[in-house]
PDB file of C-alpha atoms in Angstrom:
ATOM      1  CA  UNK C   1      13.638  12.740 -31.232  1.00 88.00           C
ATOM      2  CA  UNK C   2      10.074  11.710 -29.708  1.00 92.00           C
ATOM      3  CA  UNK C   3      11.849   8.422 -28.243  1.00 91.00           C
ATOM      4  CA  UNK C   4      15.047  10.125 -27.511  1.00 94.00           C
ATOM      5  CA  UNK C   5      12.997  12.209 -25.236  1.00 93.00           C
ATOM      6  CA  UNK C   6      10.795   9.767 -23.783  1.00 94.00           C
ATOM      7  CA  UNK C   7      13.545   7.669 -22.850  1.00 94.00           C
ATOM      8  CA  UNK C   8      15.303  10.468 -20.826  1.00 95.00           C
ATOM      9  CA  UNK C   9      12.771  11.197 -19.027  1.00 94.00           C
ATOM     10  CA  UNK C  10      11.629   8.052 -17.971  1.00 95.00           C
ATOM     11  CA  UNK C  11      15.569   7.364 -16.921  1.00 95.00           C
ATOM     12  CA  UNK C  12      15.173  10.319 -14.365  1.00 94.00           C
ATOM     13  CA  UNK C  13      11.967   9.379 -13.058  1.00 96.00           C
ATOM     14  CA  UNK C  14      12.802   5.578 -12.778  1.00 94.00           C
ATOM     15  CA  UNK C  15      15.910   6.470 -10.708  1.00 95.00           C
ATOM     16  CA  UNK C  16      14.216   9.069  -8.381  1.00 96.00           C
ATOM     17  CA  UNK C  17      11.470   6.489  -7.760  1.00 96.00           C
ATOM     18  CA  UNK C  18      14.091   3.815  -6.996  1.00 94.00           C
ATOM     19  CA  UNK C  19      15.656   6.099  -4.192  1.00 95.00           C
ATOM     20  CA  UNK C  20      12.548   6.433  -2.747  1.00 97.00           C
ATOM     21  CA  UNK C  21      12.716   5.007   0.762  1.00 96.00           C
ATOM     22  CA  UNK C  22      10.149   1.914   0.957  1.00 96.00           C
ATOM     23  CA  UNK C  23       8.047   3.936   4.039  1.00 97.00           C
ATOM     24  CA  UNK C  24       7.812   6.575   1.732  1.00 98.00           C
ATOM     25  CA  UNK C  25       5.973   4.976  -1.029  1.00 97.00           C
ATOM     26  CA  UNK C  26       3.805   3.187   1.323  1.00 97.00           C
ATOM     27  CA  UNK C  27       2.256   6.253   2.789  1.00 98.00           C
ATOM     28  CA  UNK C  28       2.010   7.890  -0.460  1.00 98.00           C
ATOM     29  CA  UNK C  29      -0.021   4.751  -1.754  1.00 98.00           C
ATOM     30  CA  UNK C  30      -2.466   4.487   0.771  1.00 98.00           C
ATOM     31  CA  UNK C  31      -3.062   8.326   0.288  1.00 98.00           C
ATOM     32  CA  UNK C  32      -3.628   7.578  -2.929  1.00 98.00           C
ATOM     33  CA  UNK C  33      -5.927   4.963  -2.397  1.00 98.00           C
ATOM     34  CA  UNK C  34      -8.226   6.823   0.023  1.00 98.00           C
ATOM     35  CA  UNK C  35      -8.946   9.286  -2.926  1.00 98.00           C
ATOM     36  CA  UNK C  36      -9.832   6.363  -5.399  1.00 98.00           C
ATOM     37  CA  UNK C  37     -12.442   5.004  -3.075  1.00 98.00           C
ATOM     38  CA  UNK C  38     -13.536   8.417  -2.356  1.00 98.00           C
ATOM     39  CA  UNK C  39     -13.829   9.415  -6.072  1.00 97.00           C
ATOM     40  CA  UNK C  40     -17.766   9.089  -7.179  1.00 97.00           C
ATOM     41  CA  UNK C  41     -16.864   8.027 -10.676  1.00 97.00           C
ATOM     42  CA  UNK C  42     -15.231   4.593  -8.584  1.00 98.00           C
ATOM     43  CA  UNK C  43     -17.953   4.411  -6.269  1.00 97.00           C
ATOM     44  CA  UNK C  44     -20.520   4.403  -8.855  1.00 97.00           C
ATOM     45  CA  UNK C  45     -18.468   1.886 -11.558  1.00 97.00           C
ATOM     46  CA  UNK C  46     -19.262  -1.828 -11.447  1.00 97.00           C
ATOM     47  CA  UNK C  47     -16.379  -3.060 -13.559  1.00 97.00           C
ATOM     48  CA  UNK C  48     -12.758  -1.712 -13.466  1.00 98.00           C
ATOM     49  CA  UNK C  49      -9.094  -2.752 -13.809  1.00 98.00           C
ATOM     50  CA  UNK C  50      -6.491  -1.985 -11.856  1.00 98.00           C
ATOM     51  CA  UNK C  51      -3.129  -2.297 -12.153  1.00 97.00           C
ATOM     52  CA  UNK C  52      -0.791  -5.211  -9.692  1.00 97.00           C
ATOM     53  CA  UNK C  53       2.209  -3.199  -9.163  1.00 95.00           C
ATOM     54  CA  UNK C  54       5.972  -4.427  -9.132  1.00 90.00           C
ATOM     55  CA  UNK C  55       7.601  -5.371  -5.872  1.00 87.00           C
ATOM     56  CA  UNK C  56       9.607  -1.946  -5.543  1.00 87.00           C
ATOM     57  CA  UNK C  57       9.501   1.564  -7.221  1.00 90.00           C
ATOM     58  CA  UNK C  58       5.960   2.112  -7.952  1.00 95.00           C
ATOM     59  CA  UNK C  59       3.051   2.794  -6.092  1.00 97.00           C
ATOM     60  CA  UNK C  60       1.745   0.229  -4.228  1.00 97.00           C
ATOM     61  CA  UNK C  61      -2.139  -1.002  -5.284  1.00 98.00           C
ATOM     62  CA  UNK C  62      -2.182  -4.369  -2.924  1.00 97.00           C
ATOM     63  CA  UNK C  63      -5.190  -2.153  -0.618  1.00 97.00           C
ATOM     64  CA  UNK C  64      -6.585  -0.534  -3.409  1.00 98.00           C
ATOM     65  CA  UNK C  65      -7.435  -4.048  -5.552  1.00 98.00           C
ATOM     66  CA  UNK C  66      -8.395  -6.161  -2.329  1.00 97.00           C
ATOM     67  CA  UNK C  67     -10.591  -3.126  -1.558  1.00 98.00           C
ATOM     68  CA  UNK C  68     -12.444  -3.109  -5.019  1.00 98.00           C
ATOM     69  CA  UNK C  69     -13.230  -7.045  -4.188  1.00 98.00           C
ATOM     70  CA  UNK C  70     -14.553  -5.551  -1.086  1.00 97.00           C
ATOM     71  CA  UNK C  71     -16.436  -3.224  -2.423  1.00 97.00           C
ATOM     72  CA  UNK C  72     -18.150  -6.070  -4.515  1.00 97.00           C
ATOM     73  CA  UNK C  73     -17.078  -4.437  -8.058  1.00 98.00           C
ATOM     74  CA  UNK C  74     -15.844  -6.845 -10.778  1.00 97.00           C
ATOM     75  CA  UNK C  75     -12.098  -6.283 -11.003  1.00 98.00           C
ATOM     76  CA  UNK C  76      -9.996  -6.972 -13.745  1.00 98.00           C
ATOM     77  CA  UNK C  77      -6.239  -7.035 -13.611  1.00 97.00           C
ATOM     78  CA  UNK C  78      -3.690  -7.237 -17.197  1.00 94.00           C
ATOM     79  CA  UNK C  79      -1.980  -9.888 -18.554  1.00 92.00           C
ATOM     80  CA  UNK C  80       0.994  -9.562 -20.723  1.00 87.00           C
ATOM     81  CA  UNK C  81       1.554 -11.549 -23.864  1.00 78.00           C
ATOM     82  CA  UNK C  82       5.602 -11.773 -23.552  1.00 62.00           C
ATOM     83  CA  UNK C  83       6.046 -13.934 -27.007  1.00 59.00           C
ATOM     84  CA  UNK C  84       3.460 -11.619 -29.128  1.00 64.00           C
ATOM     85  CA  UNK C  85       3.749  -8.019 -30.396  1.00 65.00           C
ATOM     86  CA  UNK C  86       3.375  -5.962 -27.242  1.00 69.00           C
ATOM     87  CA  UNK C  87       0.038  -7.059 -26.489  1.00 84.00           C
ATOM     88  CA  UNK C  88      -2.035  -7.143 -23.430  1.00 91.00           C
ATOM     89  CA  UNK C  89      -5.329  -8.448 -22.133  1.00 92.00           C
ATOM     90  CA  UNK C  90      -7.564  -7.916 -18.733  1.00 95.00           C
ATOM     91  CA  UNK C  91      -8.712 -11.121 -17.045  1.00 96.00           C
ATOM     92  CA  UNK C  92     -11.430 -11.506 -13.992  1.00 97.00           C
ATOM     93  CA  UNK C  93     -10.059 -11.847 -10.717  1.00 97.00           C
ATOM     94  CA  UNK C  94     -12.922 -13.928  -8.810  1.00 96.00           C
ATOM     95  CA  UNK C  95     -12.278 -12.935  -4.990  1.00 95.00           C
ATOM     96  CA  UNK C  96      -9.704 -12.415  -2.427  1.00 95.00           C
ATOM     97  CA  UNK C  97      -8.280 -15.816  -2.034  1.00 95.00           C
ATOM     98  CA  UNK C  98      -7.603 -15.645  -5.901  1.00 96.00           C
ATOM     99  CA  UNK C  99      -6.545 -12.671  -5.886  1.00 95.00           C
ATOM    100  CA  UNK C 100      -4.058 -13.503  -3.005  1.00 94.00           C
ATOM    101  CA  UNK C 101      -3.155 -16.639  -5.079  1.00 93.00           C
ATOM    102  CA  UNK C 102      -1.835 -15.281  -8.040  1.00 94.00           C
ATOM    103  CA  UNK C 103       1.747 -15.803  -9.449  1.00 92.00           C
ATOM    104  CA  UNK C 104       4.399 -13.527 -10.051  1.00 89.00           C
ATOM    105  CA  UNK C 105       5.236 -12.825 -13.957  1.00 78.00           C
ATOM    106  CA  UNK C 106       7.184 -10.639 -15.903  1.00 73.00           C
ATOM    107  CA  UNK C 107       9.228  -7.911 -14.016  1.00 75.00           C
ATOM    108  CA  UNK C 108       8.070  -9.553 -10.391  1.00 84.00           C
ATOM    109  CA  UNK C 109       4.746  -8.793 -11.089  1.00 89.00           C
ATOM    110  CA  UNK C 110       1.851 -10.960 -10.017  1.00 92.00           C
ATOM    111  CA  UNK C 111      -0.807 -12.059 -12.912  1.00 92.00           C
ATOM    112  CA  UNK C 112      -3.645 -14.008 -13.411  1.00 94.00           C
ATOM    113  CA  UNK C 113      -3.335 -17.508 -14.606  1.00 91.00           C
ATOM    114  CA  UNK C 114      -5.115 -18.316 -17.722  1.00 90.00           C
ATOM    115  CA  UNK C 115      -7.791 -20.668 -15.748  1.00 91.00           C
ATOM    116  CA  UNK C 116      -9.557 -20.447 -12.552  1.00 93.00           C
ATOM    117  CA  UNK C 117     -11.303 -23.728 -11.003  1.00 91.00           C
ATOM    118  CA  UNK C 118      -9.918 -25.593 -14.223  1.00 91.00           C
ATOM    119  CA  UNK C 119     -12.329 -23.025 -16.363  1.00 92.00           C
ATOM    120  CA  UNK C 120     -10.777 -20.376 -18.778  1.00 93.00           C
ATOM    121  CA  UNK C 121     -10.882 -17.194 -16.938  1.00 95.00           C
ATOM    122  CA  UNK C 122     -13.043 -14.359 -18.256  1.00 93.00           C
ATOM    123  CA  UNK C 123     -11.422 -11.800 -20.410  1.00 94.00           C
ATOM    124  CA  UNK C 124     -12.731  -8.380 -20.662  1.00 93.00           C
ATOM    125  CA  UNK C 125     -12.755  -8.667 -24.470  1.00 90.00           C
ATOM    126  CA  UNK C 126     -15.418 -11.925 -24.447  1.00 91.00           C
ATOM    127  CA  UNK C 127     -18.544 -10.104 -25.830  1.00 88.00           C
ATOM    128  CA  UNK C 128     -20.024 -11.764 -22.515  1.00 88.00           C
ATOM    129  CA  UNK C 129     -18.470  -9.171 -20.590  1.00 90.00           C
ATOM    130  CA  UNK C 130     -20.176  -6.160 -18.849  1.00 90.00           C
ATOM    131  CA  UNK C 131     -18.196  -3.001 -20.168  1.00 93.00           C
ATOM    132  CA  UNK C 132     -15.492  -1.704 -18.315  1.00 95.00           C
ATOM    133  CA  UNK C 133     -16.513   1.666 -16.457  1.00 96.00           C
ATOM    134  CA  UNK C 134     -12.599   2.653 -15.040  1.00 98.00           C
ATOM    135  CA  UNK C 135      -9.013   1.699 -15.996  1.00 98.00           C
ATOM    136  CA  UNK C 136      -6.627   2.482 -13.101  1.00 98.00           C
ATOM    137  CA  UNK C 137      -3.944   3.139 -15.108  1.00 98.00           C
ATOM    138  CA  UNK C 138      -0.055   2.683 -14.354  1.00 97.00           C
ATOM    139  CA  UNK C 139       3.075   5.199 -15.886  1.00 97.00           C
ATOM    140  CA  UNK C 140       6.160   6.645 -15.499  1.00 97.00           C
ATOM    141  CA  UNK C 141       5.487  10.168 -15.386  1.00 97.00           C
ATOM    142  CA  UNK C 142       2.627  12.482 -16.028  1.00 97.00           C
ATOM    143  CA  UNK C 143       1.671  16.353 -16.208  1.00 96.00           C
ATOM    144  CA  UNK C 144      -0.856  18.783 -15.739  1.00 94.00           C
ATOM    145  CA  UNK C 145      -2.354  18.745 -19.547  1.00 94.00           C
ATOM    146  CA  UNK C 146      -2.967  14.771 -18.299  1.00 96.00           C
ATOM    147  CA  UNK C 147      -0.502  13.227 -20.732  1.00 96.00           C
ATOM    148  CA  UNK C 148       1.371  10.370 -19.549  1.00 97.00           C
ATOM    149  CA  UNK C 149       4.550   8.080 -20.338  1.00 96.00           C
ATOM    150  CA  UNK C 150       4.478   4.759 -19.839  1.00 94.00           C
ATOM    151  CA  UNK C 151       7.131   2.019 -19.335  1.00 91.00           C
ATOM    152  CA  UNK C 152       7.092   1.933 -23.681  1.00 88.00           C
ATOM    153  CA  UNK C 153       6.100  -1.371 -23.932  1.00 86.00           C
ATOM    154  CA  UNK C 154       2.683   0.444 -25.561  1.00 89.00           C
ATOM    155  CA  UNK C 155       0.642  -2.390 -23.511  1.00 92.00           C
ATOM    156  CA  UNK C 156      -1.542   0.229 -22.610  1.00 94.00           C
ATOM    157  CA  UNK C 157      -2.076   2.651 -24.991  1.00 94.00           C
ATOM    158  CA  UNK C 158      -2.332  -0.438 -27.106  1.00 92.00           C
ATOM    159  CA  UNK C 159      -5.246  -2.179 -25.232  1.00 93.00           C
ATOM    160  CA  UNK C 160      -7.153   1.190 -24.655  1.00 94.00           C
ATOM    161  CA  UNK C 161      -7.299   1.603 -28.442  1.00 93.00           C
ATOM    162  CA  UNK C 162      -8.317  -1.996 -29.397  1.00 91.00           C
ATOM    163  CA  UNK C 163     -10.918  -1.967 -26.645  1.00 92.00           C
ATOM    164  CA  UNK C 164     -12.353   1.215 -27.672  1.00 90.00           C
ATOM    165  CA  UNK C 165     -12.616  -0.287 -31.386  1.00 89.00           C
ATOM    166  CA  UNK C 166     -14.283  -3.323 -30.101  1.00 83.00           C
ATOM    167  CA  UNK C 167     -17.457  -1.503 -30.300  1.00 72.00           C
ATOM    168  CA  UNK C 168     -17.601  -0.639 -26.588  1.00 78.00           C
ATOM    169  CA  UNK C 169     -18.383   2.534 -24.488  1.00 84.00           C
ATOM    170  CA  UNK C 170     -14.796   3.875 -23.627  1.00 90.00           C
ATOM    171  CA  UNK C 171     -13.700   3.822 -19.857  1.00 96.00           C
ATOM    172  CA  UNK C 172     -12.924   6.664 -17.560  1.00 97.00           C
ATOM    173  CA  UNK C 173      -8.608   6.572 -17.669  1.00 98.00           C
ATOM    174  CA  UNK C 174      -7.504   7.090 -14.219  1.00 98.00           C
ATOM    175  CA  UNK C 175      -3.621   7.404 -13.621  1.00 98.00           C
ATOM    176  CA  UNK C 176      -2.290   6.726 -10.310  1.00 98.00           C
ATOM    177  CA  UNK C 177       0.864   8.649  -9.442  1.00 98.00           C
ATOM    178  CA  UNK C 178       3.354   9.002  -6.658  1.00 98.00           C
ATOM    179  CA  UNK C 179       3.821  12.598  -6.272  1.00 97.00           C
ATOM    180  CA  UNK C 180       7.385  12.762  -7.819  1.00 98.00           C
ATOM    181  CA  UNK C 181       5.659  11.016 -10.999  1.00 98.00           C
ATOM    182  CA  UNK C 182       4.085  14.755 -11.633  1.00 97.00           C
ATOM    183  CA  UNK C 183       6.168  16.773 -14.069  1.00 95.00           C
ATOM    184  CA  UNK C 184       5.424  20.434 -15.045  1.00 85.00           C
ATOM    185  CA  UNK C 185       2.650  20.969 -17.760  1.00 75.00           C
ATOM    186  CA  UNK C 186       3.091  19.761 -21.030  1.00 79.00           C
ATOM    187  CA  UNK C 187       6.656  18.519 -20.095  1.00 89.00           C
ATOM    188  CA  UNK C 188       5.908  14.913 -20.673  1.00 94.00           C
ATOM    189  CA  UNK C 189       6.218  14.118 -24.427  1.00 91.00           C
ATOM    190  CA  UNK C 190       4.026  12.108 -26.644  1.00 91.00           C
ATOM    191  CA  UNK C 191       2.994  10.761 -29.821  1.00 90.00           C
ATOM    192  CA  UNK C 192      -0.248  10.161 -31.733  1.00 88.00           C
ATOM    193  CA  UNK C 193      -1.209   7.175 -30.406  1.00 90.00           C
ATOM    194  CA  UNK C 194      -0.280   7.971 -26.512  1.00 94.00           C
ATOM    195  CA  UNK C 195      -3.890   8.420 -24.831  1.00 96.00           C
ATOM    196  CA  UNK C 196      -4.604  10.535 -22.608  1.00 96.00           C
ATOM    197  CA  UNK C 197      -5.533  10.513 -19.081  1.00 98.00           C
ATOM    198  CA  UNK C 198      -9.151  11.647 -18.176  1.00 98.00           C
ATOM    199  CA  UNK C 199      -7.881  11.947 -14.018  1.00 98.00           C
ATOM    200  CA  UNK C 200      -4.363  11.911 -12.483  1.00 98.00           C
ATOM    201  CA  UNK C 201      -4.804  11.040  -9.055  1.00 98.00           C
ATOM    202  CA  UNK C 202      -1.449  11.635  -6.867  1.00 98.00           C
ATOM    203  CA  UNK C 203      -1.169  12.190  -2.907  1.00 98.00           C
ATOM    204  CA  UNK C 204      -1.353  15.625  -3.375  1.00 97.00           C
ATOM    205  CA  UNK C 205      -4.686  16.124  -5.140  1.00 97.00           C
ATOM    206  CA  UNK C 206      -6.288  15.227  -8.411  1.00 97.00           C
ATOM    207  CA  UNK C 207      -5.567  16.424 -11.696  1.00 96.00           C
ATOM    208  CA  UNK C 208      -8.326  16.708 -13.954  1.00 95.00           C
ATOM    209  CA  UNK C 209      -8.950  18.481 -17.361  1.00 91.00           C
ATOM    210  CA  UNK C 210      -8.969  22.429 -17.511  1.00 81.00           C
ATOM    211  CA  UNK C 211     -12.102  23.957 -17.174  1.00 66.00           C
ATOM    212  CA  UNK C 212     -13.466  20.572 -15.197  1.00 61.00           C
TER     213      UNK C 212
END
């Protein structure tokens, strides 16, 4: 029933996005990025990931990553292991030239190549690694108790969970959102092992915990 419902949503929200006209989303996205820059918990973080979105029907993060170079915080961006069990990783992106460098992968999407400067890029898991302070996160559809759907490949949910395990402080979980992405409370459903989001930032305004 859980998956039954999951999927139906995320078929109405997929199709709404796709009829979005591409001015549309673009103007949404930038909104959206002015409030991450203005947030204080991103201003104050030195390490965060953010999402590289697909080429169409999702919000656009192109300013909002070249800005966090710009901003001189350590960005990391995901990875997807296609051939293993769902799995995902966050890799350091070294500047904008890299960043402007990278390769599209699965679903169109760009990602970093395994080396940089014919050295193995820096994971966020290598015990080397600062801790991550923010996860921009990506989804389907979210609501106003913060609970969100993903694309239910679990990439996320799955990473956030081994990360936390890893014996690391957890990161603030930050959902970007075009404003037809917000459903009414508690209408997206979810599991036990769907995390939830500590901010949902949309063009419209942030959503944050009740009582915050």
């Amino acid at each position: 029933m859980l998956k039954a419902d999951k999927r139906l949503l995320r078929k109405a929200i997929s199709s709404t996005l796709w009829a979005l006209a591409p001015q549309d989303i673009q103007a949404q996205s930038q909104a959206v990025t002015h409030r991450v820059l203005a947030l204080p918990a991103f201003q104050a973080c030195q390490t965060v990931s953010c999402y590289l979105s697909m080429p169409s029907g999702e919000l656009d993060t192109s300013t909002l990553v070249a800005e966090i170079l710009k901003a001189g915080k350590t960005l990391f961006v995901p990875k997807v292991d296609v051939l293993g069990p769902g799995s995902m990783d966050l890799l350091k992106i070294h500047d904008t030239d890299d960043l402007q460098s990278l390769p599209a992968g699965v679903w169109g999407i760009k990602e970093p190549t395994s080396h940089y400067n014919q050295q193995p890029r820096l994971t966020v898991m290598d015990p080397r690694c600062e801790d991550l302070d923010l996860i921009l996160v990506p989804g389907v559809a979210f609501d106003h108790s913060l609970s969100r759907l993903g694309h239910g490949k679990g990439y996320y949910d799955r990473f956030i969970s081994s990360y936390s395990e890893a014996w690391r402080k957890r990161p603030l979980l930050v959902a970007l959102a075009l404003r037809e992405q917000i459903v009414d409370e508690n209408n997206v459903p979810v599991g036990d092992h769907d995390w939830k989001m500590d901010l949902v930032i949309s063009p419209d305004g942030i959503i944050k915990p009740s009582g915050a």
